[in-house]
C-alpha atoms as an extended CHARMM CRD file, in Angstrom:
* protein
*
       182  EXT
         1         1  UNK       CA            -12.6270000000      -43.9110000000        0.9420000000  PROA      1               0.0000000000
         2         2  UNK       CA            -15.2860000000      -44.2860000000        3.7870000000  PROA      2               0.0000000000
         3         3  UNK       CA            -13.2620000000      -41.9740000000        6.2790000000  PROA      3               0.0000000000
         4         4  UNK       CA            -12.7040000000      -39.3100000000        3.4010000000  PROA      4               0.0000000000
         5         5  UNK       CA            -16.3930000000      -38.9350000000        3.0070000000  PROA      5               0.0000000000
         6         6  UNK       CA            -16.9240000000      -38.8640000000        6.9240000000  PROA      6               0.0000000000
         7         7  UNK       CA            -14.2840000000      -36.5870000000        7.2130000000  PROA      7               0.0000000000
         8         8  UNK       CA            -15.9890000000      -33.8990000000        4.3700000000  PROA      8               0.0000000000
         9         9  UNK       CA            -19.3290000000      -35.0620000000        5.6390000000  PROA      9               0.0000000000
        10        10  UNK       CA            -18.4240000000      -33.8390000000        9.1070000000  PROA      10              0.0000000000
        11        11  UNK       CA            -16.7160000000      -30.8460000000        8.4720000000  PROA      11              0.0000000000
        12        12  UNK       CA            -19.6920000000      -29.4780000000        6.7510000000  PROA      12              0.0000000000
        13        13  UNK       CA            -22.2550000000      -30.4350000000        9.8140000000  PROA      13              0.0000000000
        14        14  UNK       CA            -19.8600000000      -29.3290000000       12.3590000000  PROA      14              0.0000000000
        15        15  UNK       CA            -20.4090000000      -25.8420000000       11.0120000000  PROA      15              0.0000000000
        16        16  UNK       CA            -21.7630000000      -22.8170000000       12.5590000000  PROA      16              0.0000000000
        17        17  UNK       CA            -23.5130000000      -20.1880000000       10.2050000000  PROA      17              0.0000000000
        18        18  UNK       CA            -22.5890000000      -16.6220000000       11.9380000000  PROA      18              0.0000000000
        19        19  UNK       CA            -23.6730000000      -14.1450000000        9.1080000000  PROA      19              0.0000000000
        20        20  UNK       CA            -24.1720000000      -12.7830000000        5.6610000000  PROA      20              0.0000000000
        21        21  UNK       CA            -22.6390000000       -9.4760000000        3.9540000000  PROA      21              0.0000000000
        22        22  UNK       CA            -24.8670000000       -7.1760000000        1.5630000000  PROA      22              0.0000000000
        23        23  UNK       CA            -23.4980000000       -9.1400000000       -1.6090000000  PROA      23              0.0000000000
        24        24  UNK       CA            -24.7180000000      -12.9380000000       -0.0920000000  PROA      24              0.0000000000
        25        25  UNK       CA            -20.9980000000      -13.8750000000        0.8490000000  PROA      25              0.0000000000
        26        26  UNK       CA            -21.8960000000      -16.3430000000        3.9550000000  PROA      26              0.0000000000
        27        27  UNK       CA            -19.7790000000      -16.6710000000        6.7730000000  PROA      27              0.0000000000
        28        28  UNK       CA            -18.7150000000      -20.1290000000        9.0790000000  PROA      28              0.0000000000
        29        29  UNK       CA            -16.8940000000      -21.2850000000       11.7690000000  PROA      29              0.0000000000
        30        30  UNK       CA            -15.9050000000      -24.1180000000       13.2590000000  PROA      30              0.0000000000
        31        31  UNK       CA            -13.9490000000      -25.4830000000       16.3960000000  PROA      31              0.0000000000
        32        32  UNK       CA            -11.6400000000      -28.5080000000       16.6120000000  PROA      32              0.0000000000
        33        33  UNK       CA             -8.9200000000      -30.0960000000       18.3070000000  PROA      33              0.0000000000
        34        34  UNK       CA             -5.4220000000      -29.1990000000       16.2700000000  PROA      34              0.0000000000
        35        35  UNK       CA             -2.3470000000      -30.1040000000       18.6360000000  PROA      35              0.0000000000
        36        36  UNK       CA             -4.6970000000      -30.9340000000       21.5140000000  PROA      36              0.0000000000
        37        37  UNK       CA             -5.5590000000      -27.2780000000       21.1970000000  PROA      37              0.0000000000
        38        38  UNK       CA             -9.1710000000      -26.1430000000       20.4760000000  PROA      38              0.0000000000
        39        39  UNK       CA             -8.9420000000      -23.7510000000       17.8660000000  PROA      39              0.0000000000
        40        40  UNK       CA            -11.3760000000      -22.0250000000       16.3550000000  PROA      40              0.0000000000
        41        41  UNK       CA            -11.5570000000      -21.8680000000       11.9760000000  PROA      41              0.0000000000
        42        42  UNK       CA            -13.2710000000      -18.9030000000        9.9460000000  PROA      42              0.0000000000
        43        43  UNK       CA            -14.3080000000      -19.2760000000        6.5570000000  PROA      43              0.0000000000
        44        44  UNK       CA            -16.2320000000      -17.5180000000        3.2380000000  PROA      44              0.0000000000
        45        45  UNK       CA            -18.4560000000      -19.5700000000        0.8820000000  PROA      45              0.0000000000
        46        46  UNK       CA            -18.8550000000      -17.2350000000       -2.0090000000  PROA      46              0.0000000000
        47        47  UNK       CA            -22.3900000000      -16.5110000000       -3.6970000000  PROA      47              0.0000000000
        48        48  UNK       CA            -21.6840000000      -16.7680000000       -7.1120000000  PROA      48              0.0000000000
        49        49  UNK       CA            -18.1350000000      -15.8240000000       -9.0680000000  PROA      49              0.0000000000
        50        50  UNK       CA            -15.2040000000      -16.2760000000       -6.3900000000  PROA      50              0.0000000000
        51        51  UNK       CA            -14.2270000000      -12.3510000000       -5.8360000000  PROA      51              0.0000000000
        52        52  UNK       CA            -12.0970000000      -11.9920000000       -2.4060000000  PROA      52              0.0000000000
        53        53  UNK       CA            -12.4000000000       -8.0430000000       -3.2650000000  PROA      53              0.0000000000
        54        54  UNK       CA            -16.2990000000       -8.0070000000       -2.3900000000  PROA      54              0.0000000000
        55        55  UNK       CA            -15.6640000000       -9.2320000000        1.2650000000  PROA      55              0.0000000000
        56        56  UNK       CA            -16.3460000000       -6.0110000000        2.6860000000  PROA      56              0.0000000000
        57        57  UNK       CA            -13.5860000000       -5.0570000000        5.5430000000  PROA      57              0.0000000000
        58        58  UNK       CA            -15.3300000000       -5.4970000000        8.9010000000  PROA      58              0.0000000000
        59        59  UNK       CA            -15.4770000000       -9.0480000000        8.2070000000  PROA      59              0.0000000000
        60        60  UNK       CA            -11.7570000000       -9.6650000000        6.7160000000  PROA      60              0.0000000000
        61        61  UNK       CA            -10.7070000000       -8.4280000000       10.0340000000  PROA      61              0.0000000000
        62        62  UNK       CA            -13.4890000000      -11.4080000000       11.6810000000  PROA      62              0.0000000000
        63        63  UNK       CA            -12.0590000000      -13.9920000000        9.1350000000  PROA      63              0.0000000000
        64        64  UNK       CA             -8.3680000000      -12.6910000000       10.1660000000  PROA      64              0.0000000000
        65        65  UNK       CA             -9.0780000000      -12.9320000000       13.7890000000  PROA      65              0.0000000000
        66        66  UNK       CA             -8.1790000000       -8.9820000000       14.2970000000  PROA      66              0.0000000000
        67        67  UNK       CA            -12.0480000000       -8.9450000000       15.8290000000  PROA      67              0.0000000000
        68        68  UNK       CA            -13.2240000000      -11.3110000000       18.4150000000  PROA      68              0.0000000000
        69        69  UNK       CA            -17.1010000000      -11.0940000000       17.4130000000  PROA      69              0.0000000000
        70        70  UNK       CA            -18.2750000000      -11.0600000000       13.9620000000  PROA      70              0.0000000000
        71        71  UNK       CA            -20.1250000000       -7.5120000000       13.2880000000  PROA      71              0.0000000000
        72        72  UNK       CA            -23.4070000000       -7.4930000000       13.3970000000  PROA      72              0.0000000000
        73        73  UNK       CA            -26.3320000000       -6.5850000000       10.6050000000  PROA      73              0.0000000000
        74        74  UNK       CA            -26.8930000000       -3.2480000000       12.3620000000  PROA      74              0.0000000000
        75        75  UNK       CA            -23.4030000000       -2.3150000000       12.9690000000  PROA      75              0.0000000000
        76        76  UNK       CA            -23.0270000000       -3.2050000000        8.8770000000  PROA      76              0.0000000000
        77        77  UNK       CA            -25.8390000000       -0.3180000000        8.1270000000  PROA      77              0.0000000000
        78        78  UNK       CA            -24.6440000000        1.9760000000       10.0790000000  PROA      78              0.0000000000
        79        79  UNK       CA            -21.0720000000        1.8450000000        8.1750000000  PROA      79              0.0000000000
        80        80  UNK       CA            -22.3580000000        1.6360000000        5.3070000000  PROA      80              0.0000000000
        81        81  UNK       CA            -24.2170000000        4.7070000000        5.9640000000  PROA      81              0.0000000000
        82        82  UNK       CA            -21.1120000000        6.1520000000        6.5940000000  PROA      82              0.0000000000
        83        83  UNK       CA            -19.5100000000        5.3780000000        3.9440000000  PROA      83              0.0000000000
        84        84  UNK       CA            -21.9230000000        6.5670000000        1.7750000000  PROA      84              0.0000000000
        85        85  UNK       CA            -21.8360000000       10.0740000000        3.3120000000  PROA      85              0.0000000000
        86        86  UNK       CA            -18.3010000000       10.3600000000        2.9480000000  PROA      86              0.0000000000
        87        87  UNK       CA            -18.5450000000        9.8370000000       -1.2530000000  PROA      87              0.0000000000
        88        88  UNK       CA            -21.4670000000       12.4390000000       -0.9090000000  PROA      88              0.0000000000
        89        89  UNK       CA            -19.2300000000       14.8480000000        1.1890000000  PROA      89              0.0000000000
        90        90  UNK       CA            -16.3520000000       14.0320000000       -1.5000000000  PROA      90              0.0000000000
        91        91  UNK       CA            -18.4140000000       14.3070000000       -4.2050000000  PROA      91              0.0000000000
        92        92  UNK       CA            -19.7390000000       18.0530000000       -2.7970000000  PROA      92              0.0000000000
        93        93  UNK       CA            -16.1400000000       19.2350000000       -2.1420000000  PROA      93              0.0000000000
        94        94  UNK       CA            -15.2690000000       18.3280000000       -4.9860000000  PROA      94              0.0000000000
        95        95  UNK       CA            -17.8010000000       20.3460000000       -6.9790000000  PROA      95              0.0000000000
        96        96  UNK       CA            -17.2940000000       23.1160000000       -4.9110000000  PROA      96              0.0000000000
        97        97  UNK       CA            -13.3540000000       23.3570000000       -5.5860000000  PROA      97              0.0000000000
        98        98  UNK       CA            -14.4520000000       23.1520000000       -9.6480000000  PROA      98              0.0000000000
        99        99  UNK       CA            -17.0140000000       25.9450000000       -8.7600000000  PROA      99              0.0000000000
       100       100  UNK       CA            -14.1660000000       27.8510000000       -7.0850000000  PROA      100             0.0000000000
       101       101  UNK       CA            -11.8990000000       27.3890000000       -9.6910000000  PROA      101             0.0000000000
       102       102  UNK       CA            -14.2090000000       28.2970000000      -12.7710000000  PROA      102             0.0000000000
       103       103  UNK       CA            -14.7390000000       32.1030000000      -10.4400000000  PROA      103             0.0000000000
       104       104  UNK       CA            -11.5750000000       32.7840000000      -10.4340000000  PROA      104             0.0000000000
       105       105  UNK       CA            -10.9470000000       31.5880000000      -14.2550000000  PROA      105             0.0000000000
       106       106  UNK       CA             -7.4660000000       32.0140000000      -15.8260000000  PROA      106             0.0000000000
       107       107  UNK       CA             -6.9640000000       34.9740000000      -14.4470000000  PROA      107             0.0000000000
       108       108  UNK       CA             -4.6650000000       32.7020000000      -12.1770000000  PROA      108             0.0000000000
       109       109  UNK       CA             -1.5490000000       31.1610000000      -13.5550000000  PROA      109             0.0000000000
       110       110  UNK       CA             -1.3680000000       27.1020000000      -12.7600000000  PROA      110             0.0000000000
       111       111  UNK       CA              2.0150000000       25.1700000000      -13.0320000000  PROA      111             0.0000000000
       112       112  UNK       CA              2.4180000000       21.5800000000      -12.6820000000  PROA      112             0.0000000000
       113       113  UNK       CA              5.0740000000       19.8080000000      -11.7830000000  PROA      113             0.0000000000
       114       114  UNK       CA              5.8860000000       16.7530000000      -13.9920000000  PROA      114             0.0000000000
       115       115  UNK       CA              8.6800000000       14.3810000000      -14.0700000000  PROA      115             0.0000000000
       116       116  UNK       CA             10.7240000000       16.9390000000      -16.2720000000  PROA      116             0.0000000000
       117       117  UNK       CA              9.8590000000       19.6570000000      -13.9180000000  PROA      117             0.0000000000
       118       118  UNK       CA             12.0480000000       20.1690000000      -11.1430000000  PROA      118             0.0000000000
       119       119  UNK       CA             11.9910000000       22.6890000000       -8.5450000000  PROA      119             0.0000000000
       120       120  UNK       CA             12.0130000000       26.1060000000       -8.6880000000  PROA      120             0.0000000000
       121       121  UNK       CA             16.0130000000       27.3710000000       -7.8210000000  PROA      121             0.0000000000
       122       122  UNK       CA             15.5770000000       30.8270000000       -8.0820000000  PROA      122             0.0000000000
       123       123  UNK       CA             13.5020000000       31.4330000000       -5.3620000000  PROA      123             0.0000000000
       124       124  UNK       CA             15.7820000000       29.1860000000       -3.0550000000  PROA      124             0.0000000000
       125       125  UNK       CA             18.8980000000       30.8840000000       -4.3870000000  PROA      125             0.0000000000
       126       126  UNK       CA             17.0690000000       34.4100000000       -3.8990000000  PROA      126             0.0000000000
       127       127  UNK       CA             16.7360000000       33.1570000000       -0.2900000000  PROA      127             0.0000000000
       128       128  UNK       CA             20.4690000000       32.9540000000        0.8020000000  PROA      128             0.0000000000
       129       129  UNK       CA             22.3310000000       35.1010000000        2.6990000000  PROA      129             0.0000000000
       130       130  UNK       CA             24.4190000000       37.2840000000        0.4190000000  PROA      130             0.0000000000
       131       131  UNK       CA             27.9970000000       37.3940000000        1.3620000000  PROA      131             0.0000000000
       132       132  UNK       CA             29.8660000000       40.5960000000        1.8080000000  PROA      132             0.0000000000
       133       133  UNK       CA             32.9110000000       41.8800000000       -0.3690000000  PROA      133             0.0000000000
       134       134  UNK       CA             34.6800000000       41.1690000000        3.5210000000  PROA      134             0.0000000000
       135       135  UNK       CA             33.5560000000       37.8150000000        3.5780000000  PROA      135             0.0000000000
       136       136  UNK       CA             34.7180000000       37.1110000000        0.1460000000  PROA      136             0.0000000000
       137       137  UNK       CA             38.2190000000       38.1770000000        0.8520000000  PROA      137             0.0000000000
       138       138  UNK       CA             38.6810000000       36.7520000000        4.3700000000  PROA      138             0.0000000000
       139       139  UNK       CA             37.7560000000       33.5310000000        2.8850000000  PROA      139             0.0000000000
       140       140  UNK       CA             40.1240000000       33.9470000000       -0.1480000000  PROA      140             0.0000000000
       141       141  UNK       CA             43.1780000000       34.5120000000        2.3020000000  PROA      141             0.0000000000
       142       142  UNK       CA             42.3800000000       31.3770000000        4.3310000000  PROA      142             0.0000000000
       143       143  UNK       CA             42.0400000000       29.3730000000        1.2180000000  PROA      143             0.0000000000
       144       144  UNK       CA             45.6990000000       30.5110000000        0.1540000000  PROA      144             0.0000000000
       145       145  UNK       CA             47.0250000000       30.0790000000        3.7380000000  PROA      145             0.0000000000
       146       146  UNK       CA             45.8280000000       26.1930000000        3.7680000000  PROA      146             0.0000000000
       147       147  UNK       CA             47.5670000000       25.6800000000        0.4790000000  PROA      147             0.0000000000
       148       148  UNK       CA             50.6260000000       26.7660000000        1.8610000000  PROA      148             0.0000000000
       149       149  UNK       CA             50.4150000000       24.8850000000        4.8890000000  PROA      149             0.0000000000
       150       150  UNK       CA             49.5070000000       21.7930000000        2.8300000000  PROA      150             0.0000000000
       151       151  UNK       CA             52.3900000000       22.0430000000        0.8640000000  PROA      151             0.0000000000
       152       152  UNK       CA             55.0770000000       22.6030000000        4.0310000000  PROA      152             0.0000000000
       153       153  UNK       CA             53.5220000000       19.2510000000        5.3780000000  PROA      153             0.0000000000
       154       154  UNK       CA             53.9950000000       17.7020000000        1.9410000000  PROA      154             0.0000000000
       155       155  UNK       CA             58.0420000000       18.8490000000        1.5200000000  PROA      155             0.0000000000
       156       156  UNK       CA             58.5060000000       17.6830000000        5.3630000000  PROA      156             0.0000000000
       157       157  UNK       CA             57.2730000000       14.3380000000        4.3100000000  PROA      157             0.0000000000
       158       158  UNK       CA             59.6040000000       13.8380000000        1.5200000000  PROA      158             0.0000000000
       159       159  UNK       CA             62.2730000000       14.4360000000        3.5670000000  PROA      159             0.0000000000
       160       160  UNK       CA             61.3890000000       12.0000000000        5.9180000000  PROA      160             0.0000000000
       161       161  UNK       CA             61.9740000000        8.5910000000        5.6520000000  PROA      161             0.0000000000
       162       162  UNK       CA             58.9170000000        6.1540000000        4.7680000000  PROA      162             0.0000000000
       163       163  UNK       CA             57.9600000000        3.5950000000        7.0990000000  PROA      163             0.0000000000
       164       164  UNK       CA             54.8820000000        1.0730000000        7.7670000000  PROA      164             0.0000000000
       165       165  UNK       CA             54.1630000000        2.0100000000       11.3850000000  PROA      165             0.0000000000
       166       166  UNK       CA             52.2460000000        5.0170000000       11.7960000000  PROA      166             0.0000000000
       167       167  UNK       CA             53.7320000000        8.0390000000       13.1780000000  PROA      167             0.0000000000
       168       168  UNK       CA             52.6450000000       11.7340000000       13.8230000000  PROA      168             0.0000000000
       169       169  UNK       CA             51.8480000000       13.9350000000       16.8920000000  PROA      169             0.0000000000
       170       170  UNK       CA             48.6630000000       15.3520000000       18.2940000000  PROA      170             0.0000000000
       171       171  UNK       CA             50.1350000000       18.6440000000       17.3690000000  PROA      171             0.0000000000
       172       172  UNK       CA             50.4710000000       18.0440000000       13.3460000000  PROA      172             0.0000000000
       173       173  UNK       CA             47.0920000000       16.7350000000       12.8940000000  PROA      173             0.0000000000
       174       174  UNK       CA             44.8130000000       18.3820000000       10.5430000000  PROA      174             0.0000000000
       175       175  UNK       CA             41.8250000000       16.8620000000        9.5770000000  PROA      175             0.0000000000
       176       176  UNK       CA             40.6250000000       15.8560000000        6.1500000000  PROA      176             0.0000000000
       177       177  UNK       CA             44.2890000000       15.7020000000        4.8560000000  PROA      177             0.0000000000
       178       178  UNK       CA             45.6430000000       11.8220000000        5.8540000000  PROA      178             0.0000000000
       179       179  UNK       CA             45.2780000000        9.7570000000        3.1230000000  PROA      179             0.0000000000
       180       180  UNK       CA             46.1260000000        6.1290000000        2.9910000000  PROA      180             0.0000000000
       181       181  UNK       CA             49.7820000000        4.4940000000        1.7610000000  PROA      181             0.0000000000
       182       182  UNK       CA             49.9180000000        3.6100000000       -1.6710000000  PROA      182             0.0000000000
């Protein structure tokens, strides 16, 4: 029981305070020997309610190890500073696109797309090459002259023989049309 208590006893003297975050989260760390390796151990103690969502994000990355030095009070203000003119910038763009939007009124048309909504075909469709009366018929006679070659290969093999090994020339081949024995 005696080495328990030294042991807690110790870990909390053998700790170094480094700094505090704007909600009174207080930050530690520690070195000791793990493996015969010195390594070094970062830690929160919470003021108040437990909440790992107030730990602001320049010192998860310190507890994480991602930065080397833990940031400093003035390097804090200035962020935050930043941060705050970013929601006022937001905030002023935002007003300005309602501003915009109650000029123009509903004199403009607005669709939304839901999940029903799909896209618009038409105007893909519209945006197709349109294929000449030419094209149509050239097509149609190639269509017709594949059939009838498909068919000649289909009477030649029922007059041949079937067998297991696989037969055929470089010549005959015609892509898309071998299908597997049944």
């Amino acid at each position: 029981m005696s080495r328990i208590w030294s042991k807690i006893t110790g870990m909390m003297r053998n700790r170094t305070f480094i700094g505090a975050d704007k909600t009174g989260n207080q930050y530690y760390v520690r070195t000791e020997l793990i493996d015969g390796i010195m390594k070094e151990k970062r830690w929160v103690e919470f003021k108040g309610e437990v909440d790992s969502t107030s730990i602001p994000v320049e010192w998860i990355c310190w507890l994480n190890g991602q930065r080397k030095v833990a940031p400093s009070p003035e390097e804090m203000a200035m962020l935050e500073a930043r941060r705050q003119r970013v929601k006022e910038n937001v905030a002023l763009l935002k007003k300005e696109e309602e501003e915009r939007k109650a000029r123009e009124g509903s004199s403009r048309k607005i669709t939304t797309m839901g999940k029903g909504d799909g896209p618009d075909l038409k105007s893909f469709i519209q945006q197709l090459p349109v294929a000449s009366e030419g094209d149509k018929s050239g097509e149609a006679s190639e269509a017709t002259s594949n059939k009838q070659k498909e068919k000649e290969v289909a009477d030649q093999a029922k007059h041949e023989p079937e067998s297991a090994e696989p037969t055929g020339s470089g010549a005959s081949f015609r892509p898309g049309t071998w299908q597997p024995p049944s």
